[in-house]
PDB file of C-alpha atoms in Angstrom:
ATOM      1  CA  PHE A   1     -18.939  26.970  37.764  1.00 95.00           C
ATOM      2  CA  GLY A   2     -15.825  27.459  39.894  1.00 96.00           C
ATOM      3  CA  SER A   3     -17.786  28.747  42.885  1.00 97.00           C
ATOM      4  CA  LEU A   4     -20.188  25.817  42.536  1.00 97.00           C
ATOM      5  CA  GLY A   5     -17.227  23.453  42.537  1.00 98.00           C
ATOM      6  CA  PHE A   6     -15.868  24.907  45.768  1.00 98.00           C
ATOM      7  CA  LEU A   7     -19.324  24.640  47.351  1.00 97.00           C
ATOM      8  CA  GLY A   8     -19.607  21.040  46.170  1.00 97.00           C
ATOM      9  CA  HIS A   9     -16.239  20.326  47.769  1.00 98.00           C
ATOM     10  CA  GLU A  10     -17.586  21.644  51.084  1.00 97.00           C
ATOM     11  CA  ILE A  11     -20.811  19.682  50.783  1.00 97.00           C
ATOM     12  CA  LEU A  12     -19.123  16.374  49.960  1.00 97.00           C
ATOM     13  CA  HIS A  13     -16.864  16.757  52.986  1.00 97.00           C
ATOM     14  CA  GLY A  14     -20.002  16.893  55.132  1.00 95.00           C
ATOM     15  CA  ALA A  15     -19.403  20.507  56.171  1.00 93.00           C
ATOM     16  CA  VAL A  16     -22.821  21.729  54.962  1.00 93.00           C
ATOM     17  CA  VAL A  17     -25.205  18.796  55.366  1.00 90.00           C
ATOM     18  CA  GLY A  18     -24.728  15.459  57.085  1.00 83.00           C
ATOM     19  CA  LYS A  19     -23.758  12.220  55.434  1.00 83.00           C
ATOM     20  CA  GLY A  20     -26.243  10.528  53.135  1.00 87.00           C
ATOM     21  CA  THR A  21     -28.207  10.931  49.957  1.00 93.00           C
ATOM     22  CA  LEU A  22     -28.806  14.678  50.337  1.00 95.00           C
ATOM     23  CA  ARG A  23     -25.064  15.316  50.578  1.00 96.00           C
ATOM     24  CA  ASP A  24     -24.376  13.378  47.389  1.00 96.00           C
ATOM     25  CA  VAL A  25     -27.284  14.923  45.461  1.00 96.00           C
ATOM     26  CA  LEU A  26     -26.304  18.490  46.361  1.00 97.00           C
ATOM     27  CA  GLY A  27     -22.613  17.783  45.822  1.00 98.00           C
ATOM     28  CA  GLY A  28     -23.362  16.168  42.479  1.00 97.00           C
ATOM     29  CA  LEU A  29     -25.351  19.200  41.336  1.00 98.00           C
ATOM     30  CA  CYS A  30     -22.414  21.450  42.231  1.00 98.00           C
ATOM     31  CA  LEU A  31     -20.002  19.207  40.310  1.00 98.00           C
ATOM     32  CA  LEU A  32     -22.405  18.909  37.362  1.00 98.00           C
ATOM     33  CA  PRO A  33     -20.373  21.292  35.125  1.00 98.00           C
ATOM     34  CA  HIS A  34     -17.269  19.116  35.542  1.00 98.00           C
ATOM     35  CA  ALA A  35     -19.180  15.810  35.235  1.00 98.00           C
ATOM     36  CA  ILE A  36     -17.410  14.397  38.305  1.00 98.00           C
ATOM     37  CA  ALA A  37     -19.287  11.637  40.144  1.00 98.00           C
ATOM     38  CA  PRO A  38     -19.877  12.453  43.843  1.00 98.00           C
ATOM     39  CA  LEU A  39     -18.936   8.923  44.921  1.00 98.00           C
ATOM     40  CA  LEU A  40     -15.731   9.044  42.899  1.00 98.00           C
ATOM     41  CA  TRP A  41     -14.905  12.446  44.361  1.00 98.00           C
ATOM     42  CA  ARG A  42     -15.381  11.251  47.935  1.00 97.00           C
ATOM     43  CA  GLN A  43     -13.182   8.204  47.404  1.00 97.00           C
ATOM     44  CA  TRP A  44     -10.543  10.085  45.424  1.00 97.00           C
ATOM     45  CA  HIS A  45     -10.462  13.333  47.394  1.00 98.00           C
ATOM     46  CA  ASN A  46     -11.788  12.680  50.904  1.00 97.00           C
ATOM     47  CA  VAL A  47     -10.174   9.263  51.345  1.00 96.00           C
ATOM     48  CA  GLY A  48      -7.247   9.102  48.937  1.00 97.00           C
ATOM     49  CA  HIS A  49      -5.998  12.681  49.005  1.00 98.00           C
ATOM     50  CA  HIS A  50      -6.783  13.778  52.555  1.00 98.00           C
ATOM     51  CA  ALA A  51      -5.585  10.604  54.243  1.00 96.00           C
ATOM     52  CA  HIS A  52      -2.324  10.513  52.273  1.00 97.00           C
ATOM     53  CA  THR A  53      -1.571  14.110  51.285  1.00 98.00           C
ATOM     54  CA  GLN A  54       1.675  14.378  49.301  1.00 98.00           C
ATOM     55  CA  MET A  55       2.532  10.736  49.962  1.00 98.00           C
ATOM     56  CA  GLN A  56       3.900   9.360  46.696  1.00 94.00           C
ATOM     57  CA  GLY A  57       2.008   6.319  45.455  1.00 93.00           C
ATOM     58  CA  GLN A  58      -0.888   6.908  47.852  1.00 96.00           C
ATOM     59  CA  ASP A  59      -2.108  10.457  47.199  1.00 98.00           C
ATOM     60  CA  PRO A  60      -3.806  10.480  43.769  1.00 97.00           C
ATOM     61  CA  ASP A  61      -3.043  14.205  43.517  1.00 97.00           C
ATOM     62  CA  ALA A  62       0.680  14.082  44.371  1.00 97.00           C
ATOM     63  CA  TYR A  63       2.823  15.001  41.372  1.00 98.00           C
ATOM     64  CA  SER A  64       5.171  12.557  39.696  1.00 98.00           C
ATOM     65  CA  THR A  65       8.862  11.900  40.288  1.00 98.00           C
ATOM     66  CA  LEU A  66      11.783  11.931  37.868  1.00 98.00           C
ATOM     67  CA  GLU A  67      11.720   8.132  38.014  1.00 97.00           C
ATOM     68  CA  ASP A  68       8.066   8.174  36.889  1.00 98.00           C
ATOM     69  CA  TYR A  69       9.051  10.529  34.080  1.00 98.00           C
ATOM     70  CA  HIS A  70      11.628   8.106  32.705  1.00 97.00           C
ATOM     71  CA  GLU A  71       9.140   5.221  32.871  1.00 97.00           C
ATOM     72  CA  ARG A  72       6.059   6.933  31.416  1.00 97.00           C
ATOM     73  CA  ARG A  73       5.952   8.170  27.842  1.00 97.00           C
ATOM     74  CA  SER A  74       2.905  10.332  28.597  1.00 96.00           C
ATOM     75  CA  LEU A  75       4.856  12.343  31.185  1.00 97.00           C
ATOM     76  CA  GLN A  76       7.731  12.842  28.773  1.00 98.00           C
ATOM     77  CA  ILE A  77       5.343  14.220  26.156  1.00 97.00           C
ATOM     78  CA  LEU A  78       3.609  16.465  28.699  1.00 97.00           C
ATOM     79  CA  HIS A  79       6.844  17.998  29.944  1.00 97.00           C
ATOM     80  CA  ARG A  80       8.095  18.457  26.416  1.00 96.00           C
ATOM     81  CA  LEU A  81       4.899  20.349  25.588  1.00 96.00           C
ATOM     82  CA  VAL A  82       4.901  22.318  28.860  1.00 96.00           C
ATOM     83  CA  PRO A  83       8.516  22.959  29.909  1.00 95.00           C
ATOM     84  CA  VAL A  84       9.545  25.105  32.870  1.00 94.00           C
ATOM     85  CA  ARG A  85       8.611  28.785  32.433  1.00 95.00           C
ATOM     86  CA  SER A  86       6.330  28.132  29.483  1.00 96.00           C
ATOM     87  CA  LEU A  87       3.120  30.137  29.159  1.00 94.00           C
ATOM     88  CA  ARG A  88       1.506  26.863  28.147  1.00 96.00           C
ATOM     89  CA  PHE A  89       1.512  26.026  31.860  1.00 96.00           C
ATOM     90  CA  PHE A  90      -1.352  28.482  32.338  1.00 95.00           C
ATOM     91  CA  ALA A  91      -3.218  26.951  29.396  1.00 96.00           C
ATOM     92  CA  LEU A  92      -2.795  23.568  31.086  1.00 97.00           C
ATOM     93  CA  LEU A  93      -4.567  24.901  34.176  1.00 97.00           C
ATOM     94  CA  ALA A  94      -7.660  25.480  32.024  1.00 98.00           C
ATOM     95  CA  VAL A  95      -8.094  21.743  31.373  1.00 97.00           C
ATOM     96  CA  TRP A  96      -6.197  20.144  34.267  1.00 97.00           C
ATOM     97  CA  LEU A  97      -9.091  19.368  36.632  1.00 98.00           C
ATOM     98  CA  ASN A  98     -11.212  17.574  34.071  1.00 98.00           C
ATOM     99  CA  LEU A  99      -8.202  15.795  32.584  1.00 97.00           C
ATOM    100  CA  HIS A 100      -7.060  14.607  36.011  1.00 97.00           C
ATOM    101  CA  ALA A 101     -10.605  13.549  36.944  1.00 98.00           C
ATOM    102  CA  ALA A 102     -10.793  11.431  33.786  1.00 98.00           C
ATOM    103  CA  ILE A 103      -7.461   9.769  34.628  1.00 97.00           C
ATOM    104  CA  VAL A 104      -8.598   9.046  38.198  1.00 98.00           C
ATOM    105  CA  LEU A 105     -11.881   7.635  36.862  1.00 98.00           C
ATOM    106  CA  VAL A 106     -10.135   5.254  34.454  1.00 97.00           C
ATOM    107  CA  HIS A 107      -7.744   4.040  37.160  1.00 96.00           C
ATOM    108  CA  SER A 108     -10.433   3.743  39.855  1.00 97.00           C
ATOM    109  CA  LEU A 109     -13.216   1.890  38.038  1.00 97.00           C
ATOM    110  CA  PRO A 110     -11.422  -1.500  37.821  1.00 96.00           C
ATOM    111  CA  THR A 111     -10.770  -1.452  41.590  1.00 95.00           C
ATOM    112  CA  MET A 112     -14.392  -0.804  42.602  1.00 96.00           C
ATOM    113  CA  PRO A 113     -17.023  -3.411  43.521  1.00 96.00           C
ATOM    114  CA  GLY A 114     -19.679  -3.877  40.852  1.00 93.00           C
ATOM    115  CA  ARG A 115     -22.424  -1.728  42.410  1.00 96.00           C
ATOM    116  CA  GLN A 116     -20.053   1.138  43.162  1.00 97.00           C
ATOM    117  CA  ARG A 117     -18.635   0.950  39.647  1.00 98.00           C
ATOM    118  CA  LEU A 118     -22.121   1.110  38.131  1.00 98.00           C
ATOM    119  CA  ARG A 119     -23.047   4.045  40.338  1.00 98.00           C
ATOM    120  CA  VAL A 120     -19.927   6.002  39.403  1.00 98.00           C
ATOM    121  CA  VAL A 121     -20.518   5.351  35.704  1.00 98.00           C
ATOM    122  CA  ILE A 122     -24.124   6.565  35.992  1.00 98.00           C
ATOM    123  CA  GLU A 123     -23.084   9.639  38.009  1.00 98.00           C
ATOM    124  CA  THR A 124     -20.500  10.453  35.333  1.00 98.00           C
ATOM    125  CA  VAL A 125     -22.634   9.799  32.267  1.00 98.00           C
ATOM    126  CA  LEU A 126     -25.750  11.686  33.422  1.00 98.00           C
ATOM    127  CA  PRO A 127     -24.035  15.119  33.519  1.00 98.00           C
ATOM    128  CA  ILE A 128     -22.473  14.487  30.107  1.00 98.00           C
ATOM    129  CA  VAL A 129     -25.883  13.568  28.674  1.00 98.00           C
ATOM    130  CA  PHE A 130     -27.358  16.693  30.279  1.00 98.00           C
ATOM    131  CA  TRP A 131     -24.803  19.040  28.718  1.00 98.00           C
ATOM    132  CA  VAL A 132     -25.021  17.361  25.315  1.00 97.00           C
ATOM    133  CA  ALA A 133     -28.817  17.699  25.457  1.00 98.00           C
ATOM    134  CA  MET A 134     -28.433  21.383  26.322  1.00 97.00           C
ATOM    135  CA  GLY A 135     -26.137  21.806  23.342  1.00 97.00           C
ATOM    136  CA  VAL A 136     -28.636  20.142  21.024  1.00 97.00           C
ATOM    137  CA  TRP A 137     -31.508  22.195  22.436  1.00 97.00           C
ATOM    138  CA  LEU A 138     -29.849  25.626  22.510  1.00 94.00           C
ATOM    139  CA  GLY A 139     -27.421  25.159  19.636  1.00 96.00           C
ATOM    140  CA  TRP A 140     -23.701  24.449  19.583  1.00 94.00           C
ATOM    141  CA  GLY A 141     -22.831  28.090  18.983  1.00 95.00           C
ATOM    142  CA  ALA A 142     -24.517  28.992  22.253  1.00 96.00           C
ATOM    143  CA  PHE A 143     -22.970  25.893  23.905  1.00 97.00           C
ATOM    144  CA  LEU A 144     -19.535  27.423  23.448  1.00 96.00           C
ATOM    145  CA  PHE A 145     -20.501  30.429  25.551  1.00 96.00           C
ATOM    146  CA  PHE A 146     -22.841  28.940  28.166  1.00 96.00           C
ATOM    147  CA  TYR A 147     -20.749  25.836  28.862  1.00 98.00           C
ATOM    148  CA  ALA A 148     -17.404  25.294  27.108  1.00 97.00           C
ATOM    149  CA  LEU A 149     -15.755  28.650  27.852  1.00 98.00           C
ATOM    150  CA  PRO A 150     -17.117  28.844  31.433  1.00 98.00           C
ATOM    151  CA  LEU A 151     -15.791  25.313  31.999  1.00 98.00           C
ATOM    152  CA  LEU A 152     -12.295  26.358  30.892  1.00 98.00           C
ATOM    153  CA  VAL A 153     -12.458  29.365  33.214  1.00 98.00           C
ATOM    154  CA  SER A 154     -13.659  27.152  36.062  1.00 98.00           C
ATOM    155  CA  ASN A 155     -10.806  24.696  35.504  1.00 98.00           C
ATOM    156  CA  PHE A 156      -8.320  27.565  35.561  1.00 98.00           C
ATOM    157  CA  ILE A 157      -9.708  29.064  38.770  1.00 98.00           C
ATOM    158  CA  VAL A 158     -10.003  25.780  40.641  1.00 98.00           C
ATOM    159  CA  MET A 159      -6.594  24.504  39.546  1.00 98.00           C
ATOM    160  CA  SER A 160      -4.952  27.833  40.390  1.00 98.00           C
ATOM    161  CA  TYR A 161      -5.814  26.990  43.982  1.00 98.00           C
ATOM    162  CA  ILE A 162      -5.253  23.232  43.914  1.00 97.00           C
ATOM    163  CA  ALA A 163      -1.858  23.435  42.200  1.00 98.00           C
ATOM    164  CA  THR A 164      -0.552  26.132  44.529  1.00 98.00           C
ATOM    165  CA  ASN A 165      -1.988  24.364  47.589  1.00 98.00           C
ATOM    166  CA  HIS A 166       0.390  21.395  47.265  1.00 98.00           C
ATOM    167  CA  LEU A 167       2.793  21.342  44.314  1.00 98.00           C
ATOM    168  CA  LEU A 168       5.371  23.617  45.956  1.00 98.00           C
ATOM    169  CA  ASN A 169       5.450  21.400  49.057  1.00 98.00           C
ATOM    170  CA  PRO A 170       7.630  18.345  49.736  1.00 98.00           C
ATOM    171  CA  LEU A 171       6.562  14.764  49.253  1.00 98.00           C
ATOM    172  CA  LEU A 172       5.900  13.165  52.633  1.00 98.00           C
ATOM    173  CA  GLU A 173       6.307   9.823  54.372  1.00 96.00           C
ATOM    174  CA  GLU A 174       3.362  10.518  56.691  1.00 95.00           C
ATOM    175  CA  ASP A 175       0.447  12.931  56.659  1.00 94.00           C
ATOM    176  CA  ASP A 176       1.493  16.392  57.894  1.00 97.00           C
ATOM    177  CA  PRO A 177      -0.871  19.260  56.938  1.00 97.00           C
ATOM    178  CA  LEU A 178       1.667  21.948  57.837  1.00 98.00           C
ATOM    179  CA  ALA A 179       4.425  20.452  55.695  1.00 98.00           C
ATOM    180  CA  GLY A 180       2.218  19.272  52.850  1.00 98.00           C
ATOM    181  CA  SER A 181      -0.063  22.264  52.284  1.00 98.00           C
ATOM    182  CA  LEU A 182       0.148  25.955  51.432  1.00 98.00           C
ATOM    183  CA  THR A 183      -2.416  28.591  52.351  1.00 99.00           C
ATOM    184  CA  VAL A 184      -2.711  31.373  49.790  1.00 98.00           C
ATOM    185  CA  SER A 185      -4.028  34.876  50.383  1.00 98.00           C
ATOM    186  CA  VAL A 186      -6.592  36.405  48.027  1.00 98.00           C
ATOM    187  CA  PRO A 187      -8.900  39.440  48.173  1.00 97.00           C
ATOM    188  CA  ARG A 188     -11.740  38.974  50.649  1.00 97.00           C
ATOM    189  CA  VAL A 189     -14.351  38.946  47.889  1.00 98.00           C
ATOM    190  CA  LEU A 190     -12.702  35.842  46.389  1.00 97.00           C
ATOM    191  CA  ASP A 191     -12.747  34.099  49.760  1.00 97.00           C
ATOM    192  CA  VAL A 192     -16.488  34.742  49.908  1.00 97.00           C
ATOM    193  CA  LEU A 193     -17.061  33.500  46.355  1.00 97.00           C
ATOM    194  CA  HIS A 194     -14.735  30.511  46.732  1.00 98.00           C
ATOM    195  CA  SER A 195     -15.794  29.259  50.178  1.00 97.00           C
ATOM    196  CA  ASN A 196     -12.469  30.155  51.836  1.00 98.00           C
ATOM    197  CA  PHE A 197     -10.704  27.548  49.699  1.00 98.00           C
ATOM    198  CA  SER A 198      -7.556  29.668  49.971  1.00 98.00           C
ATOM    199  CA  HIS A 199      -7.265  28.507  53.605  1.00 98.00           C
ATOM    200  CA  HIS A 200      -5.995  25.122  52.547  1.00 98.00           C
ATOM    201  CA  THR A 201      -3.697  24.182  55.411  1.00 98.00           C
ATOM    202  CA  GLU A 202      -6.592  24.860  57.737  1.00 98.00           C
ATOM    203  CA  HIS A 203      -8.853  22.663  55.623  1.00 98.00           C
ATOM    204  CA  HIS A 204      -6.384  19.787  55.840  1.00 98.00           C
ATOM    205  CA  VAL A 205      -6.253  20.082  59.618  1.00 98.00           C
ATOM    206  CA  PHE A 206     -10.070  19.945  59.867  1.00 98.00           C
ATOM    207  CA  PRO A 207     -11.457  18.636  56.536  1.00 97.00           C
ATOM    208  CA  ALA A 208     -15.101  18.420  57.636  1.00 95.00           C
ATOM    209  CA  MET A 209     -15.127  21.830  59.328  1.00 97.00           C
ATOM    210  CA  SER A 210     -17.280  24.586  57.859  1.00 96.00           C
ATOM    211  CA  ALA A 211     -15.057  26.883  55.819  1.00 97.00           C
ATOM    212  CA  LYS A 212     -16.353  29.924  57.684  1.00 96.00           C
ATOM    213  CA  TYR A 213     -14.192  28.906  60.661  1.00 98.00           C
ATOM    214  CA  ALA A 214     -10.985  28.591  58.609  1.00 98.00           C
ATOM    215  CA  PRO A 215      -9.720  32.128  59.416  1.00 98.00           C
ATOM    216  CA  HIS A 216      -9.951  31.327  63.142  1.00 98.00           C
ATOM    217  CA  VAL A 217      -7.956  28.123  62.681  1.00 98.00           C
ATOM    218  CA  LYS A 218      -5.420  30.084  60.651  1.00 98.00           C
ATOM    219  CA  ARG A 219      -4.750  32.447  63.546  1.00 98.00           C
ATOM    220  CA  VAL A 220      -4.213  29.544  65.945  1.00 98.00           C
ATOM    221  CA  LEU A 221      -1.888  27.670  63.570  1.00 98.00           C
ATOM    222  CA  LYS A 222       0.244  30.768  63.034  1.00 98.00           C
ATOM    223  CA  GLU A 223       0.484  31.271  66.797  1.00 98.00           C
ATOM    224  CA  LEU A 224       1.414  27.647  67.516  1.00 98.00           C
ATOM    225  CA  TRP A 225       3.704  26.878  64.559  1.00 97.00           C
ATOM    226  CA  PRO A 226       4.863  30.160  62.998  1.00 96.00           C
ATOM    227  CA  ASP A 227       8.006  28.563  61.543  1.00 95.00           C
ATOM    228  CA  ARG A 228       6.200  25.627  59.926  1.00 96.00           C
ATOM    229  CA  TYR A 229       3.144  27.410  58.573  1.00 98.00           C
ATOM    230  CA  HIS A 230       3.366  28.281  54.856  1.00 98.00           C
ATOM    231  CA  GLU A 231       1.453  31.217  53.392  1.00 98.00           C
ATOM    232  CA  MET A 232       1.843  33.566  50.434  1.00 97.00           C
ATOM    233  CA  SER A 233      -0.333  35.393  47.946  1.00 98.00           C
ATOM    234  CA  LEU A 234      -1.972  33.335  45.221  1.00 98.00           C
ATOM    235  CA  TRP A 235      -0.237  35.444  42.585  1.00 97.00           C
ATOM    236  CA  LYS A 236       3.209  34.806  44.083  1.00 97.00           C
ATOM    237  CA  ALA A 237       2.489  31.080  44.378  1.00 98.00           C
ATOM    238  CA  LEU A 238       1.407  30.908  40.728  1.00 97.00           C
ATOM    239  CA  GLY A 239       4.615  32.702  39.783  1.00 96.00           C
ATOM    240  CA  LEU A 240       6.646  30.129  41.712  1.00 97.00           C
ATOM    241  CA  LEU A 241       4.847  27.284  39.955  1.00 97.00           C
ATOM    242  CA  TRP A 242       5.731  28.868  36.627  1.00 96.00           C
ATOM    243  CA  ARG A 243       9.406  29.391  37.543  1.00 96.00           C
ATOM    244  CA  THR A 244      10.037  25.940  39.034  1.00 97.00           C
ATOM    245  CA  PRO A 245       9.725  22.405  37.606  1.00 97.00           C
ATOM    246  CA  ARG A 246       7.034  20.022  38.823  1.00 97.00           C
ATOM    247  CA  LEU A 247       8.878  16.707  38.864  1.00 98.00           C
ATOM    248  CA  TYR A 248      10.319  15.569  42.192  1.00 98.00           C
ATOM    249  CA  LEU A 249      13.929  14.379  42.258  1.00 98.00           C
ATOM    250  CA  ASP A 250      13.325  13.178  45.815  1.00 98.00           C
ATOM    251  CA  ASN A 251      11.023  14.228  48.651  1.00 98.00           C
ATOM    252  CA  ILE A 252      12.531  17.683  49.064  1.00 98.00           C
ATOM    253  CA  ARG A 253      13.873  18.626  45.626  1.00 98.00           C
ATOM    254  CA  LEU A 254      12.301  19.448  42.282  1.00 98.00           C
ATOM    255  CA  VAL A 255      14.182  18.865  39.047  1.00 98.00           C
ATOM    256  CA  ASP A 256      13.967  20.089  35.467  1.00 98.00           C
ATOM    257  CA  PRO A 257      14.229  16.920  33.331  1.00 97.00           C
ATOM    258  CA  ARG A 258      15.700  18.846  30.388  1.00 95.00           C
ATOM    259  CA  THR A 259      18.545  20.610  32.190  1.00 95.00           C
ATOM    260  CA  GLY A 260      18.913  18.642  35.419  1.00 96.00           C
ATOM    261  CA  ARG A 261      18.632  21.894  37.376  1.00 96.00           C
ATOM    262  CA  ARG A 262      17.400  21.355  40.924  1.00 97.00           C
ATOM    263  CA  TYR A 263      15.160  23.477  43.130  1.00 97.00           C
ATOM    264  CA  GLY A 264      14.095  23.244  46.755  1.00 97.00           C
ATOM    265  CA  VAL A 265      10.523  23.047  48.031  1.00 98.00           C
ATOM    266  CA  LEU A 266       8.756  24.973  50.779  1.00 97.00           C
ATOM    267  CA  GLY A 267      10.531  24.357  54.054  1.00 96.00           C
ATOM    268  CA  TYR A 268      13.575  22.958  52.241  1.00 97.00           C
ATOM    269  CA  GLY A 269      15.395  25.690  50.404  1.00 94.00           C
ATOM    270  CA  LEU A 270      12.704  27.290  48.242  1.00 95.00           C
ATOM    271  CA  ASP A 271      12.760  31.036  48.898  1.00 92.00           C
ATOM    272  CA  PRO A 272       9.566  32.572  47.464  1.00 91.00           C
ATOM    273  CA  ASN A 273      11.387  35.876  47.019  1.00 87.00           C
ATOM    274  CA  ARG A 274      14.508  34.516  45.324  1.00 87.00           C
ATOM    275  CA  VAL A 275      14.068  31.961  42.562  1.00 81.00           C
ATOM    276  CA  PRO A 276      16.848  32.235  39.949  1.00 73.00           C
TER     277      PRO A 276
END
């Protein structure tokens, strides 16, 4: 499921087939396990996220601020359940993508024109009907193993990349792929299976580029901007996410809402090798 999701991401960016019905059909099939509508994904990810990466209030994937925390009861509950350095953070990764997609769907539908809204609803409901029908046909005991558990694993894998790709970076006033993204290094076999999704800074520089060229772009970026390019292993990045809070005090500082302790971000005081 995770590998399909990464392939669907490539397809819906137009990196595999051109724009049009074929792109949406193939992308929708790849996102079928997560029941994410292709049209919603393109508007949320391609337009909202890529055009406004890490820009608070404009990027639907940018994390919340301390001010948001004080205003939103849901955030207070979440951070009480998943405090800094809690193992529950890793459990959260196993549901985060689908939970976030549902939130984006609820917020996006009222803003869409009628035909787009109907299309997104249909593209969301059809996968759900498909998986429910499979459960009825094959039995709910089997459903746990052929769908539910693989979906949790897929969420964990995909969000391990997505969270590390941006949540250690500063909030931005304007789009800057070098400042707002992190490339993570993984074993070559994972790059093959996951469509080079680890090369995330490169992807933000050229979103519609085939992922097979990402390593070449990486070499050029490191030659041109060695001091601004951020890269570390996926395992180290996950460790940093676990050891640091997620709420932003301002654009360049993270803060633990329970203790008030402050941490830097990449490029502004966060040393990957020394986090107290």
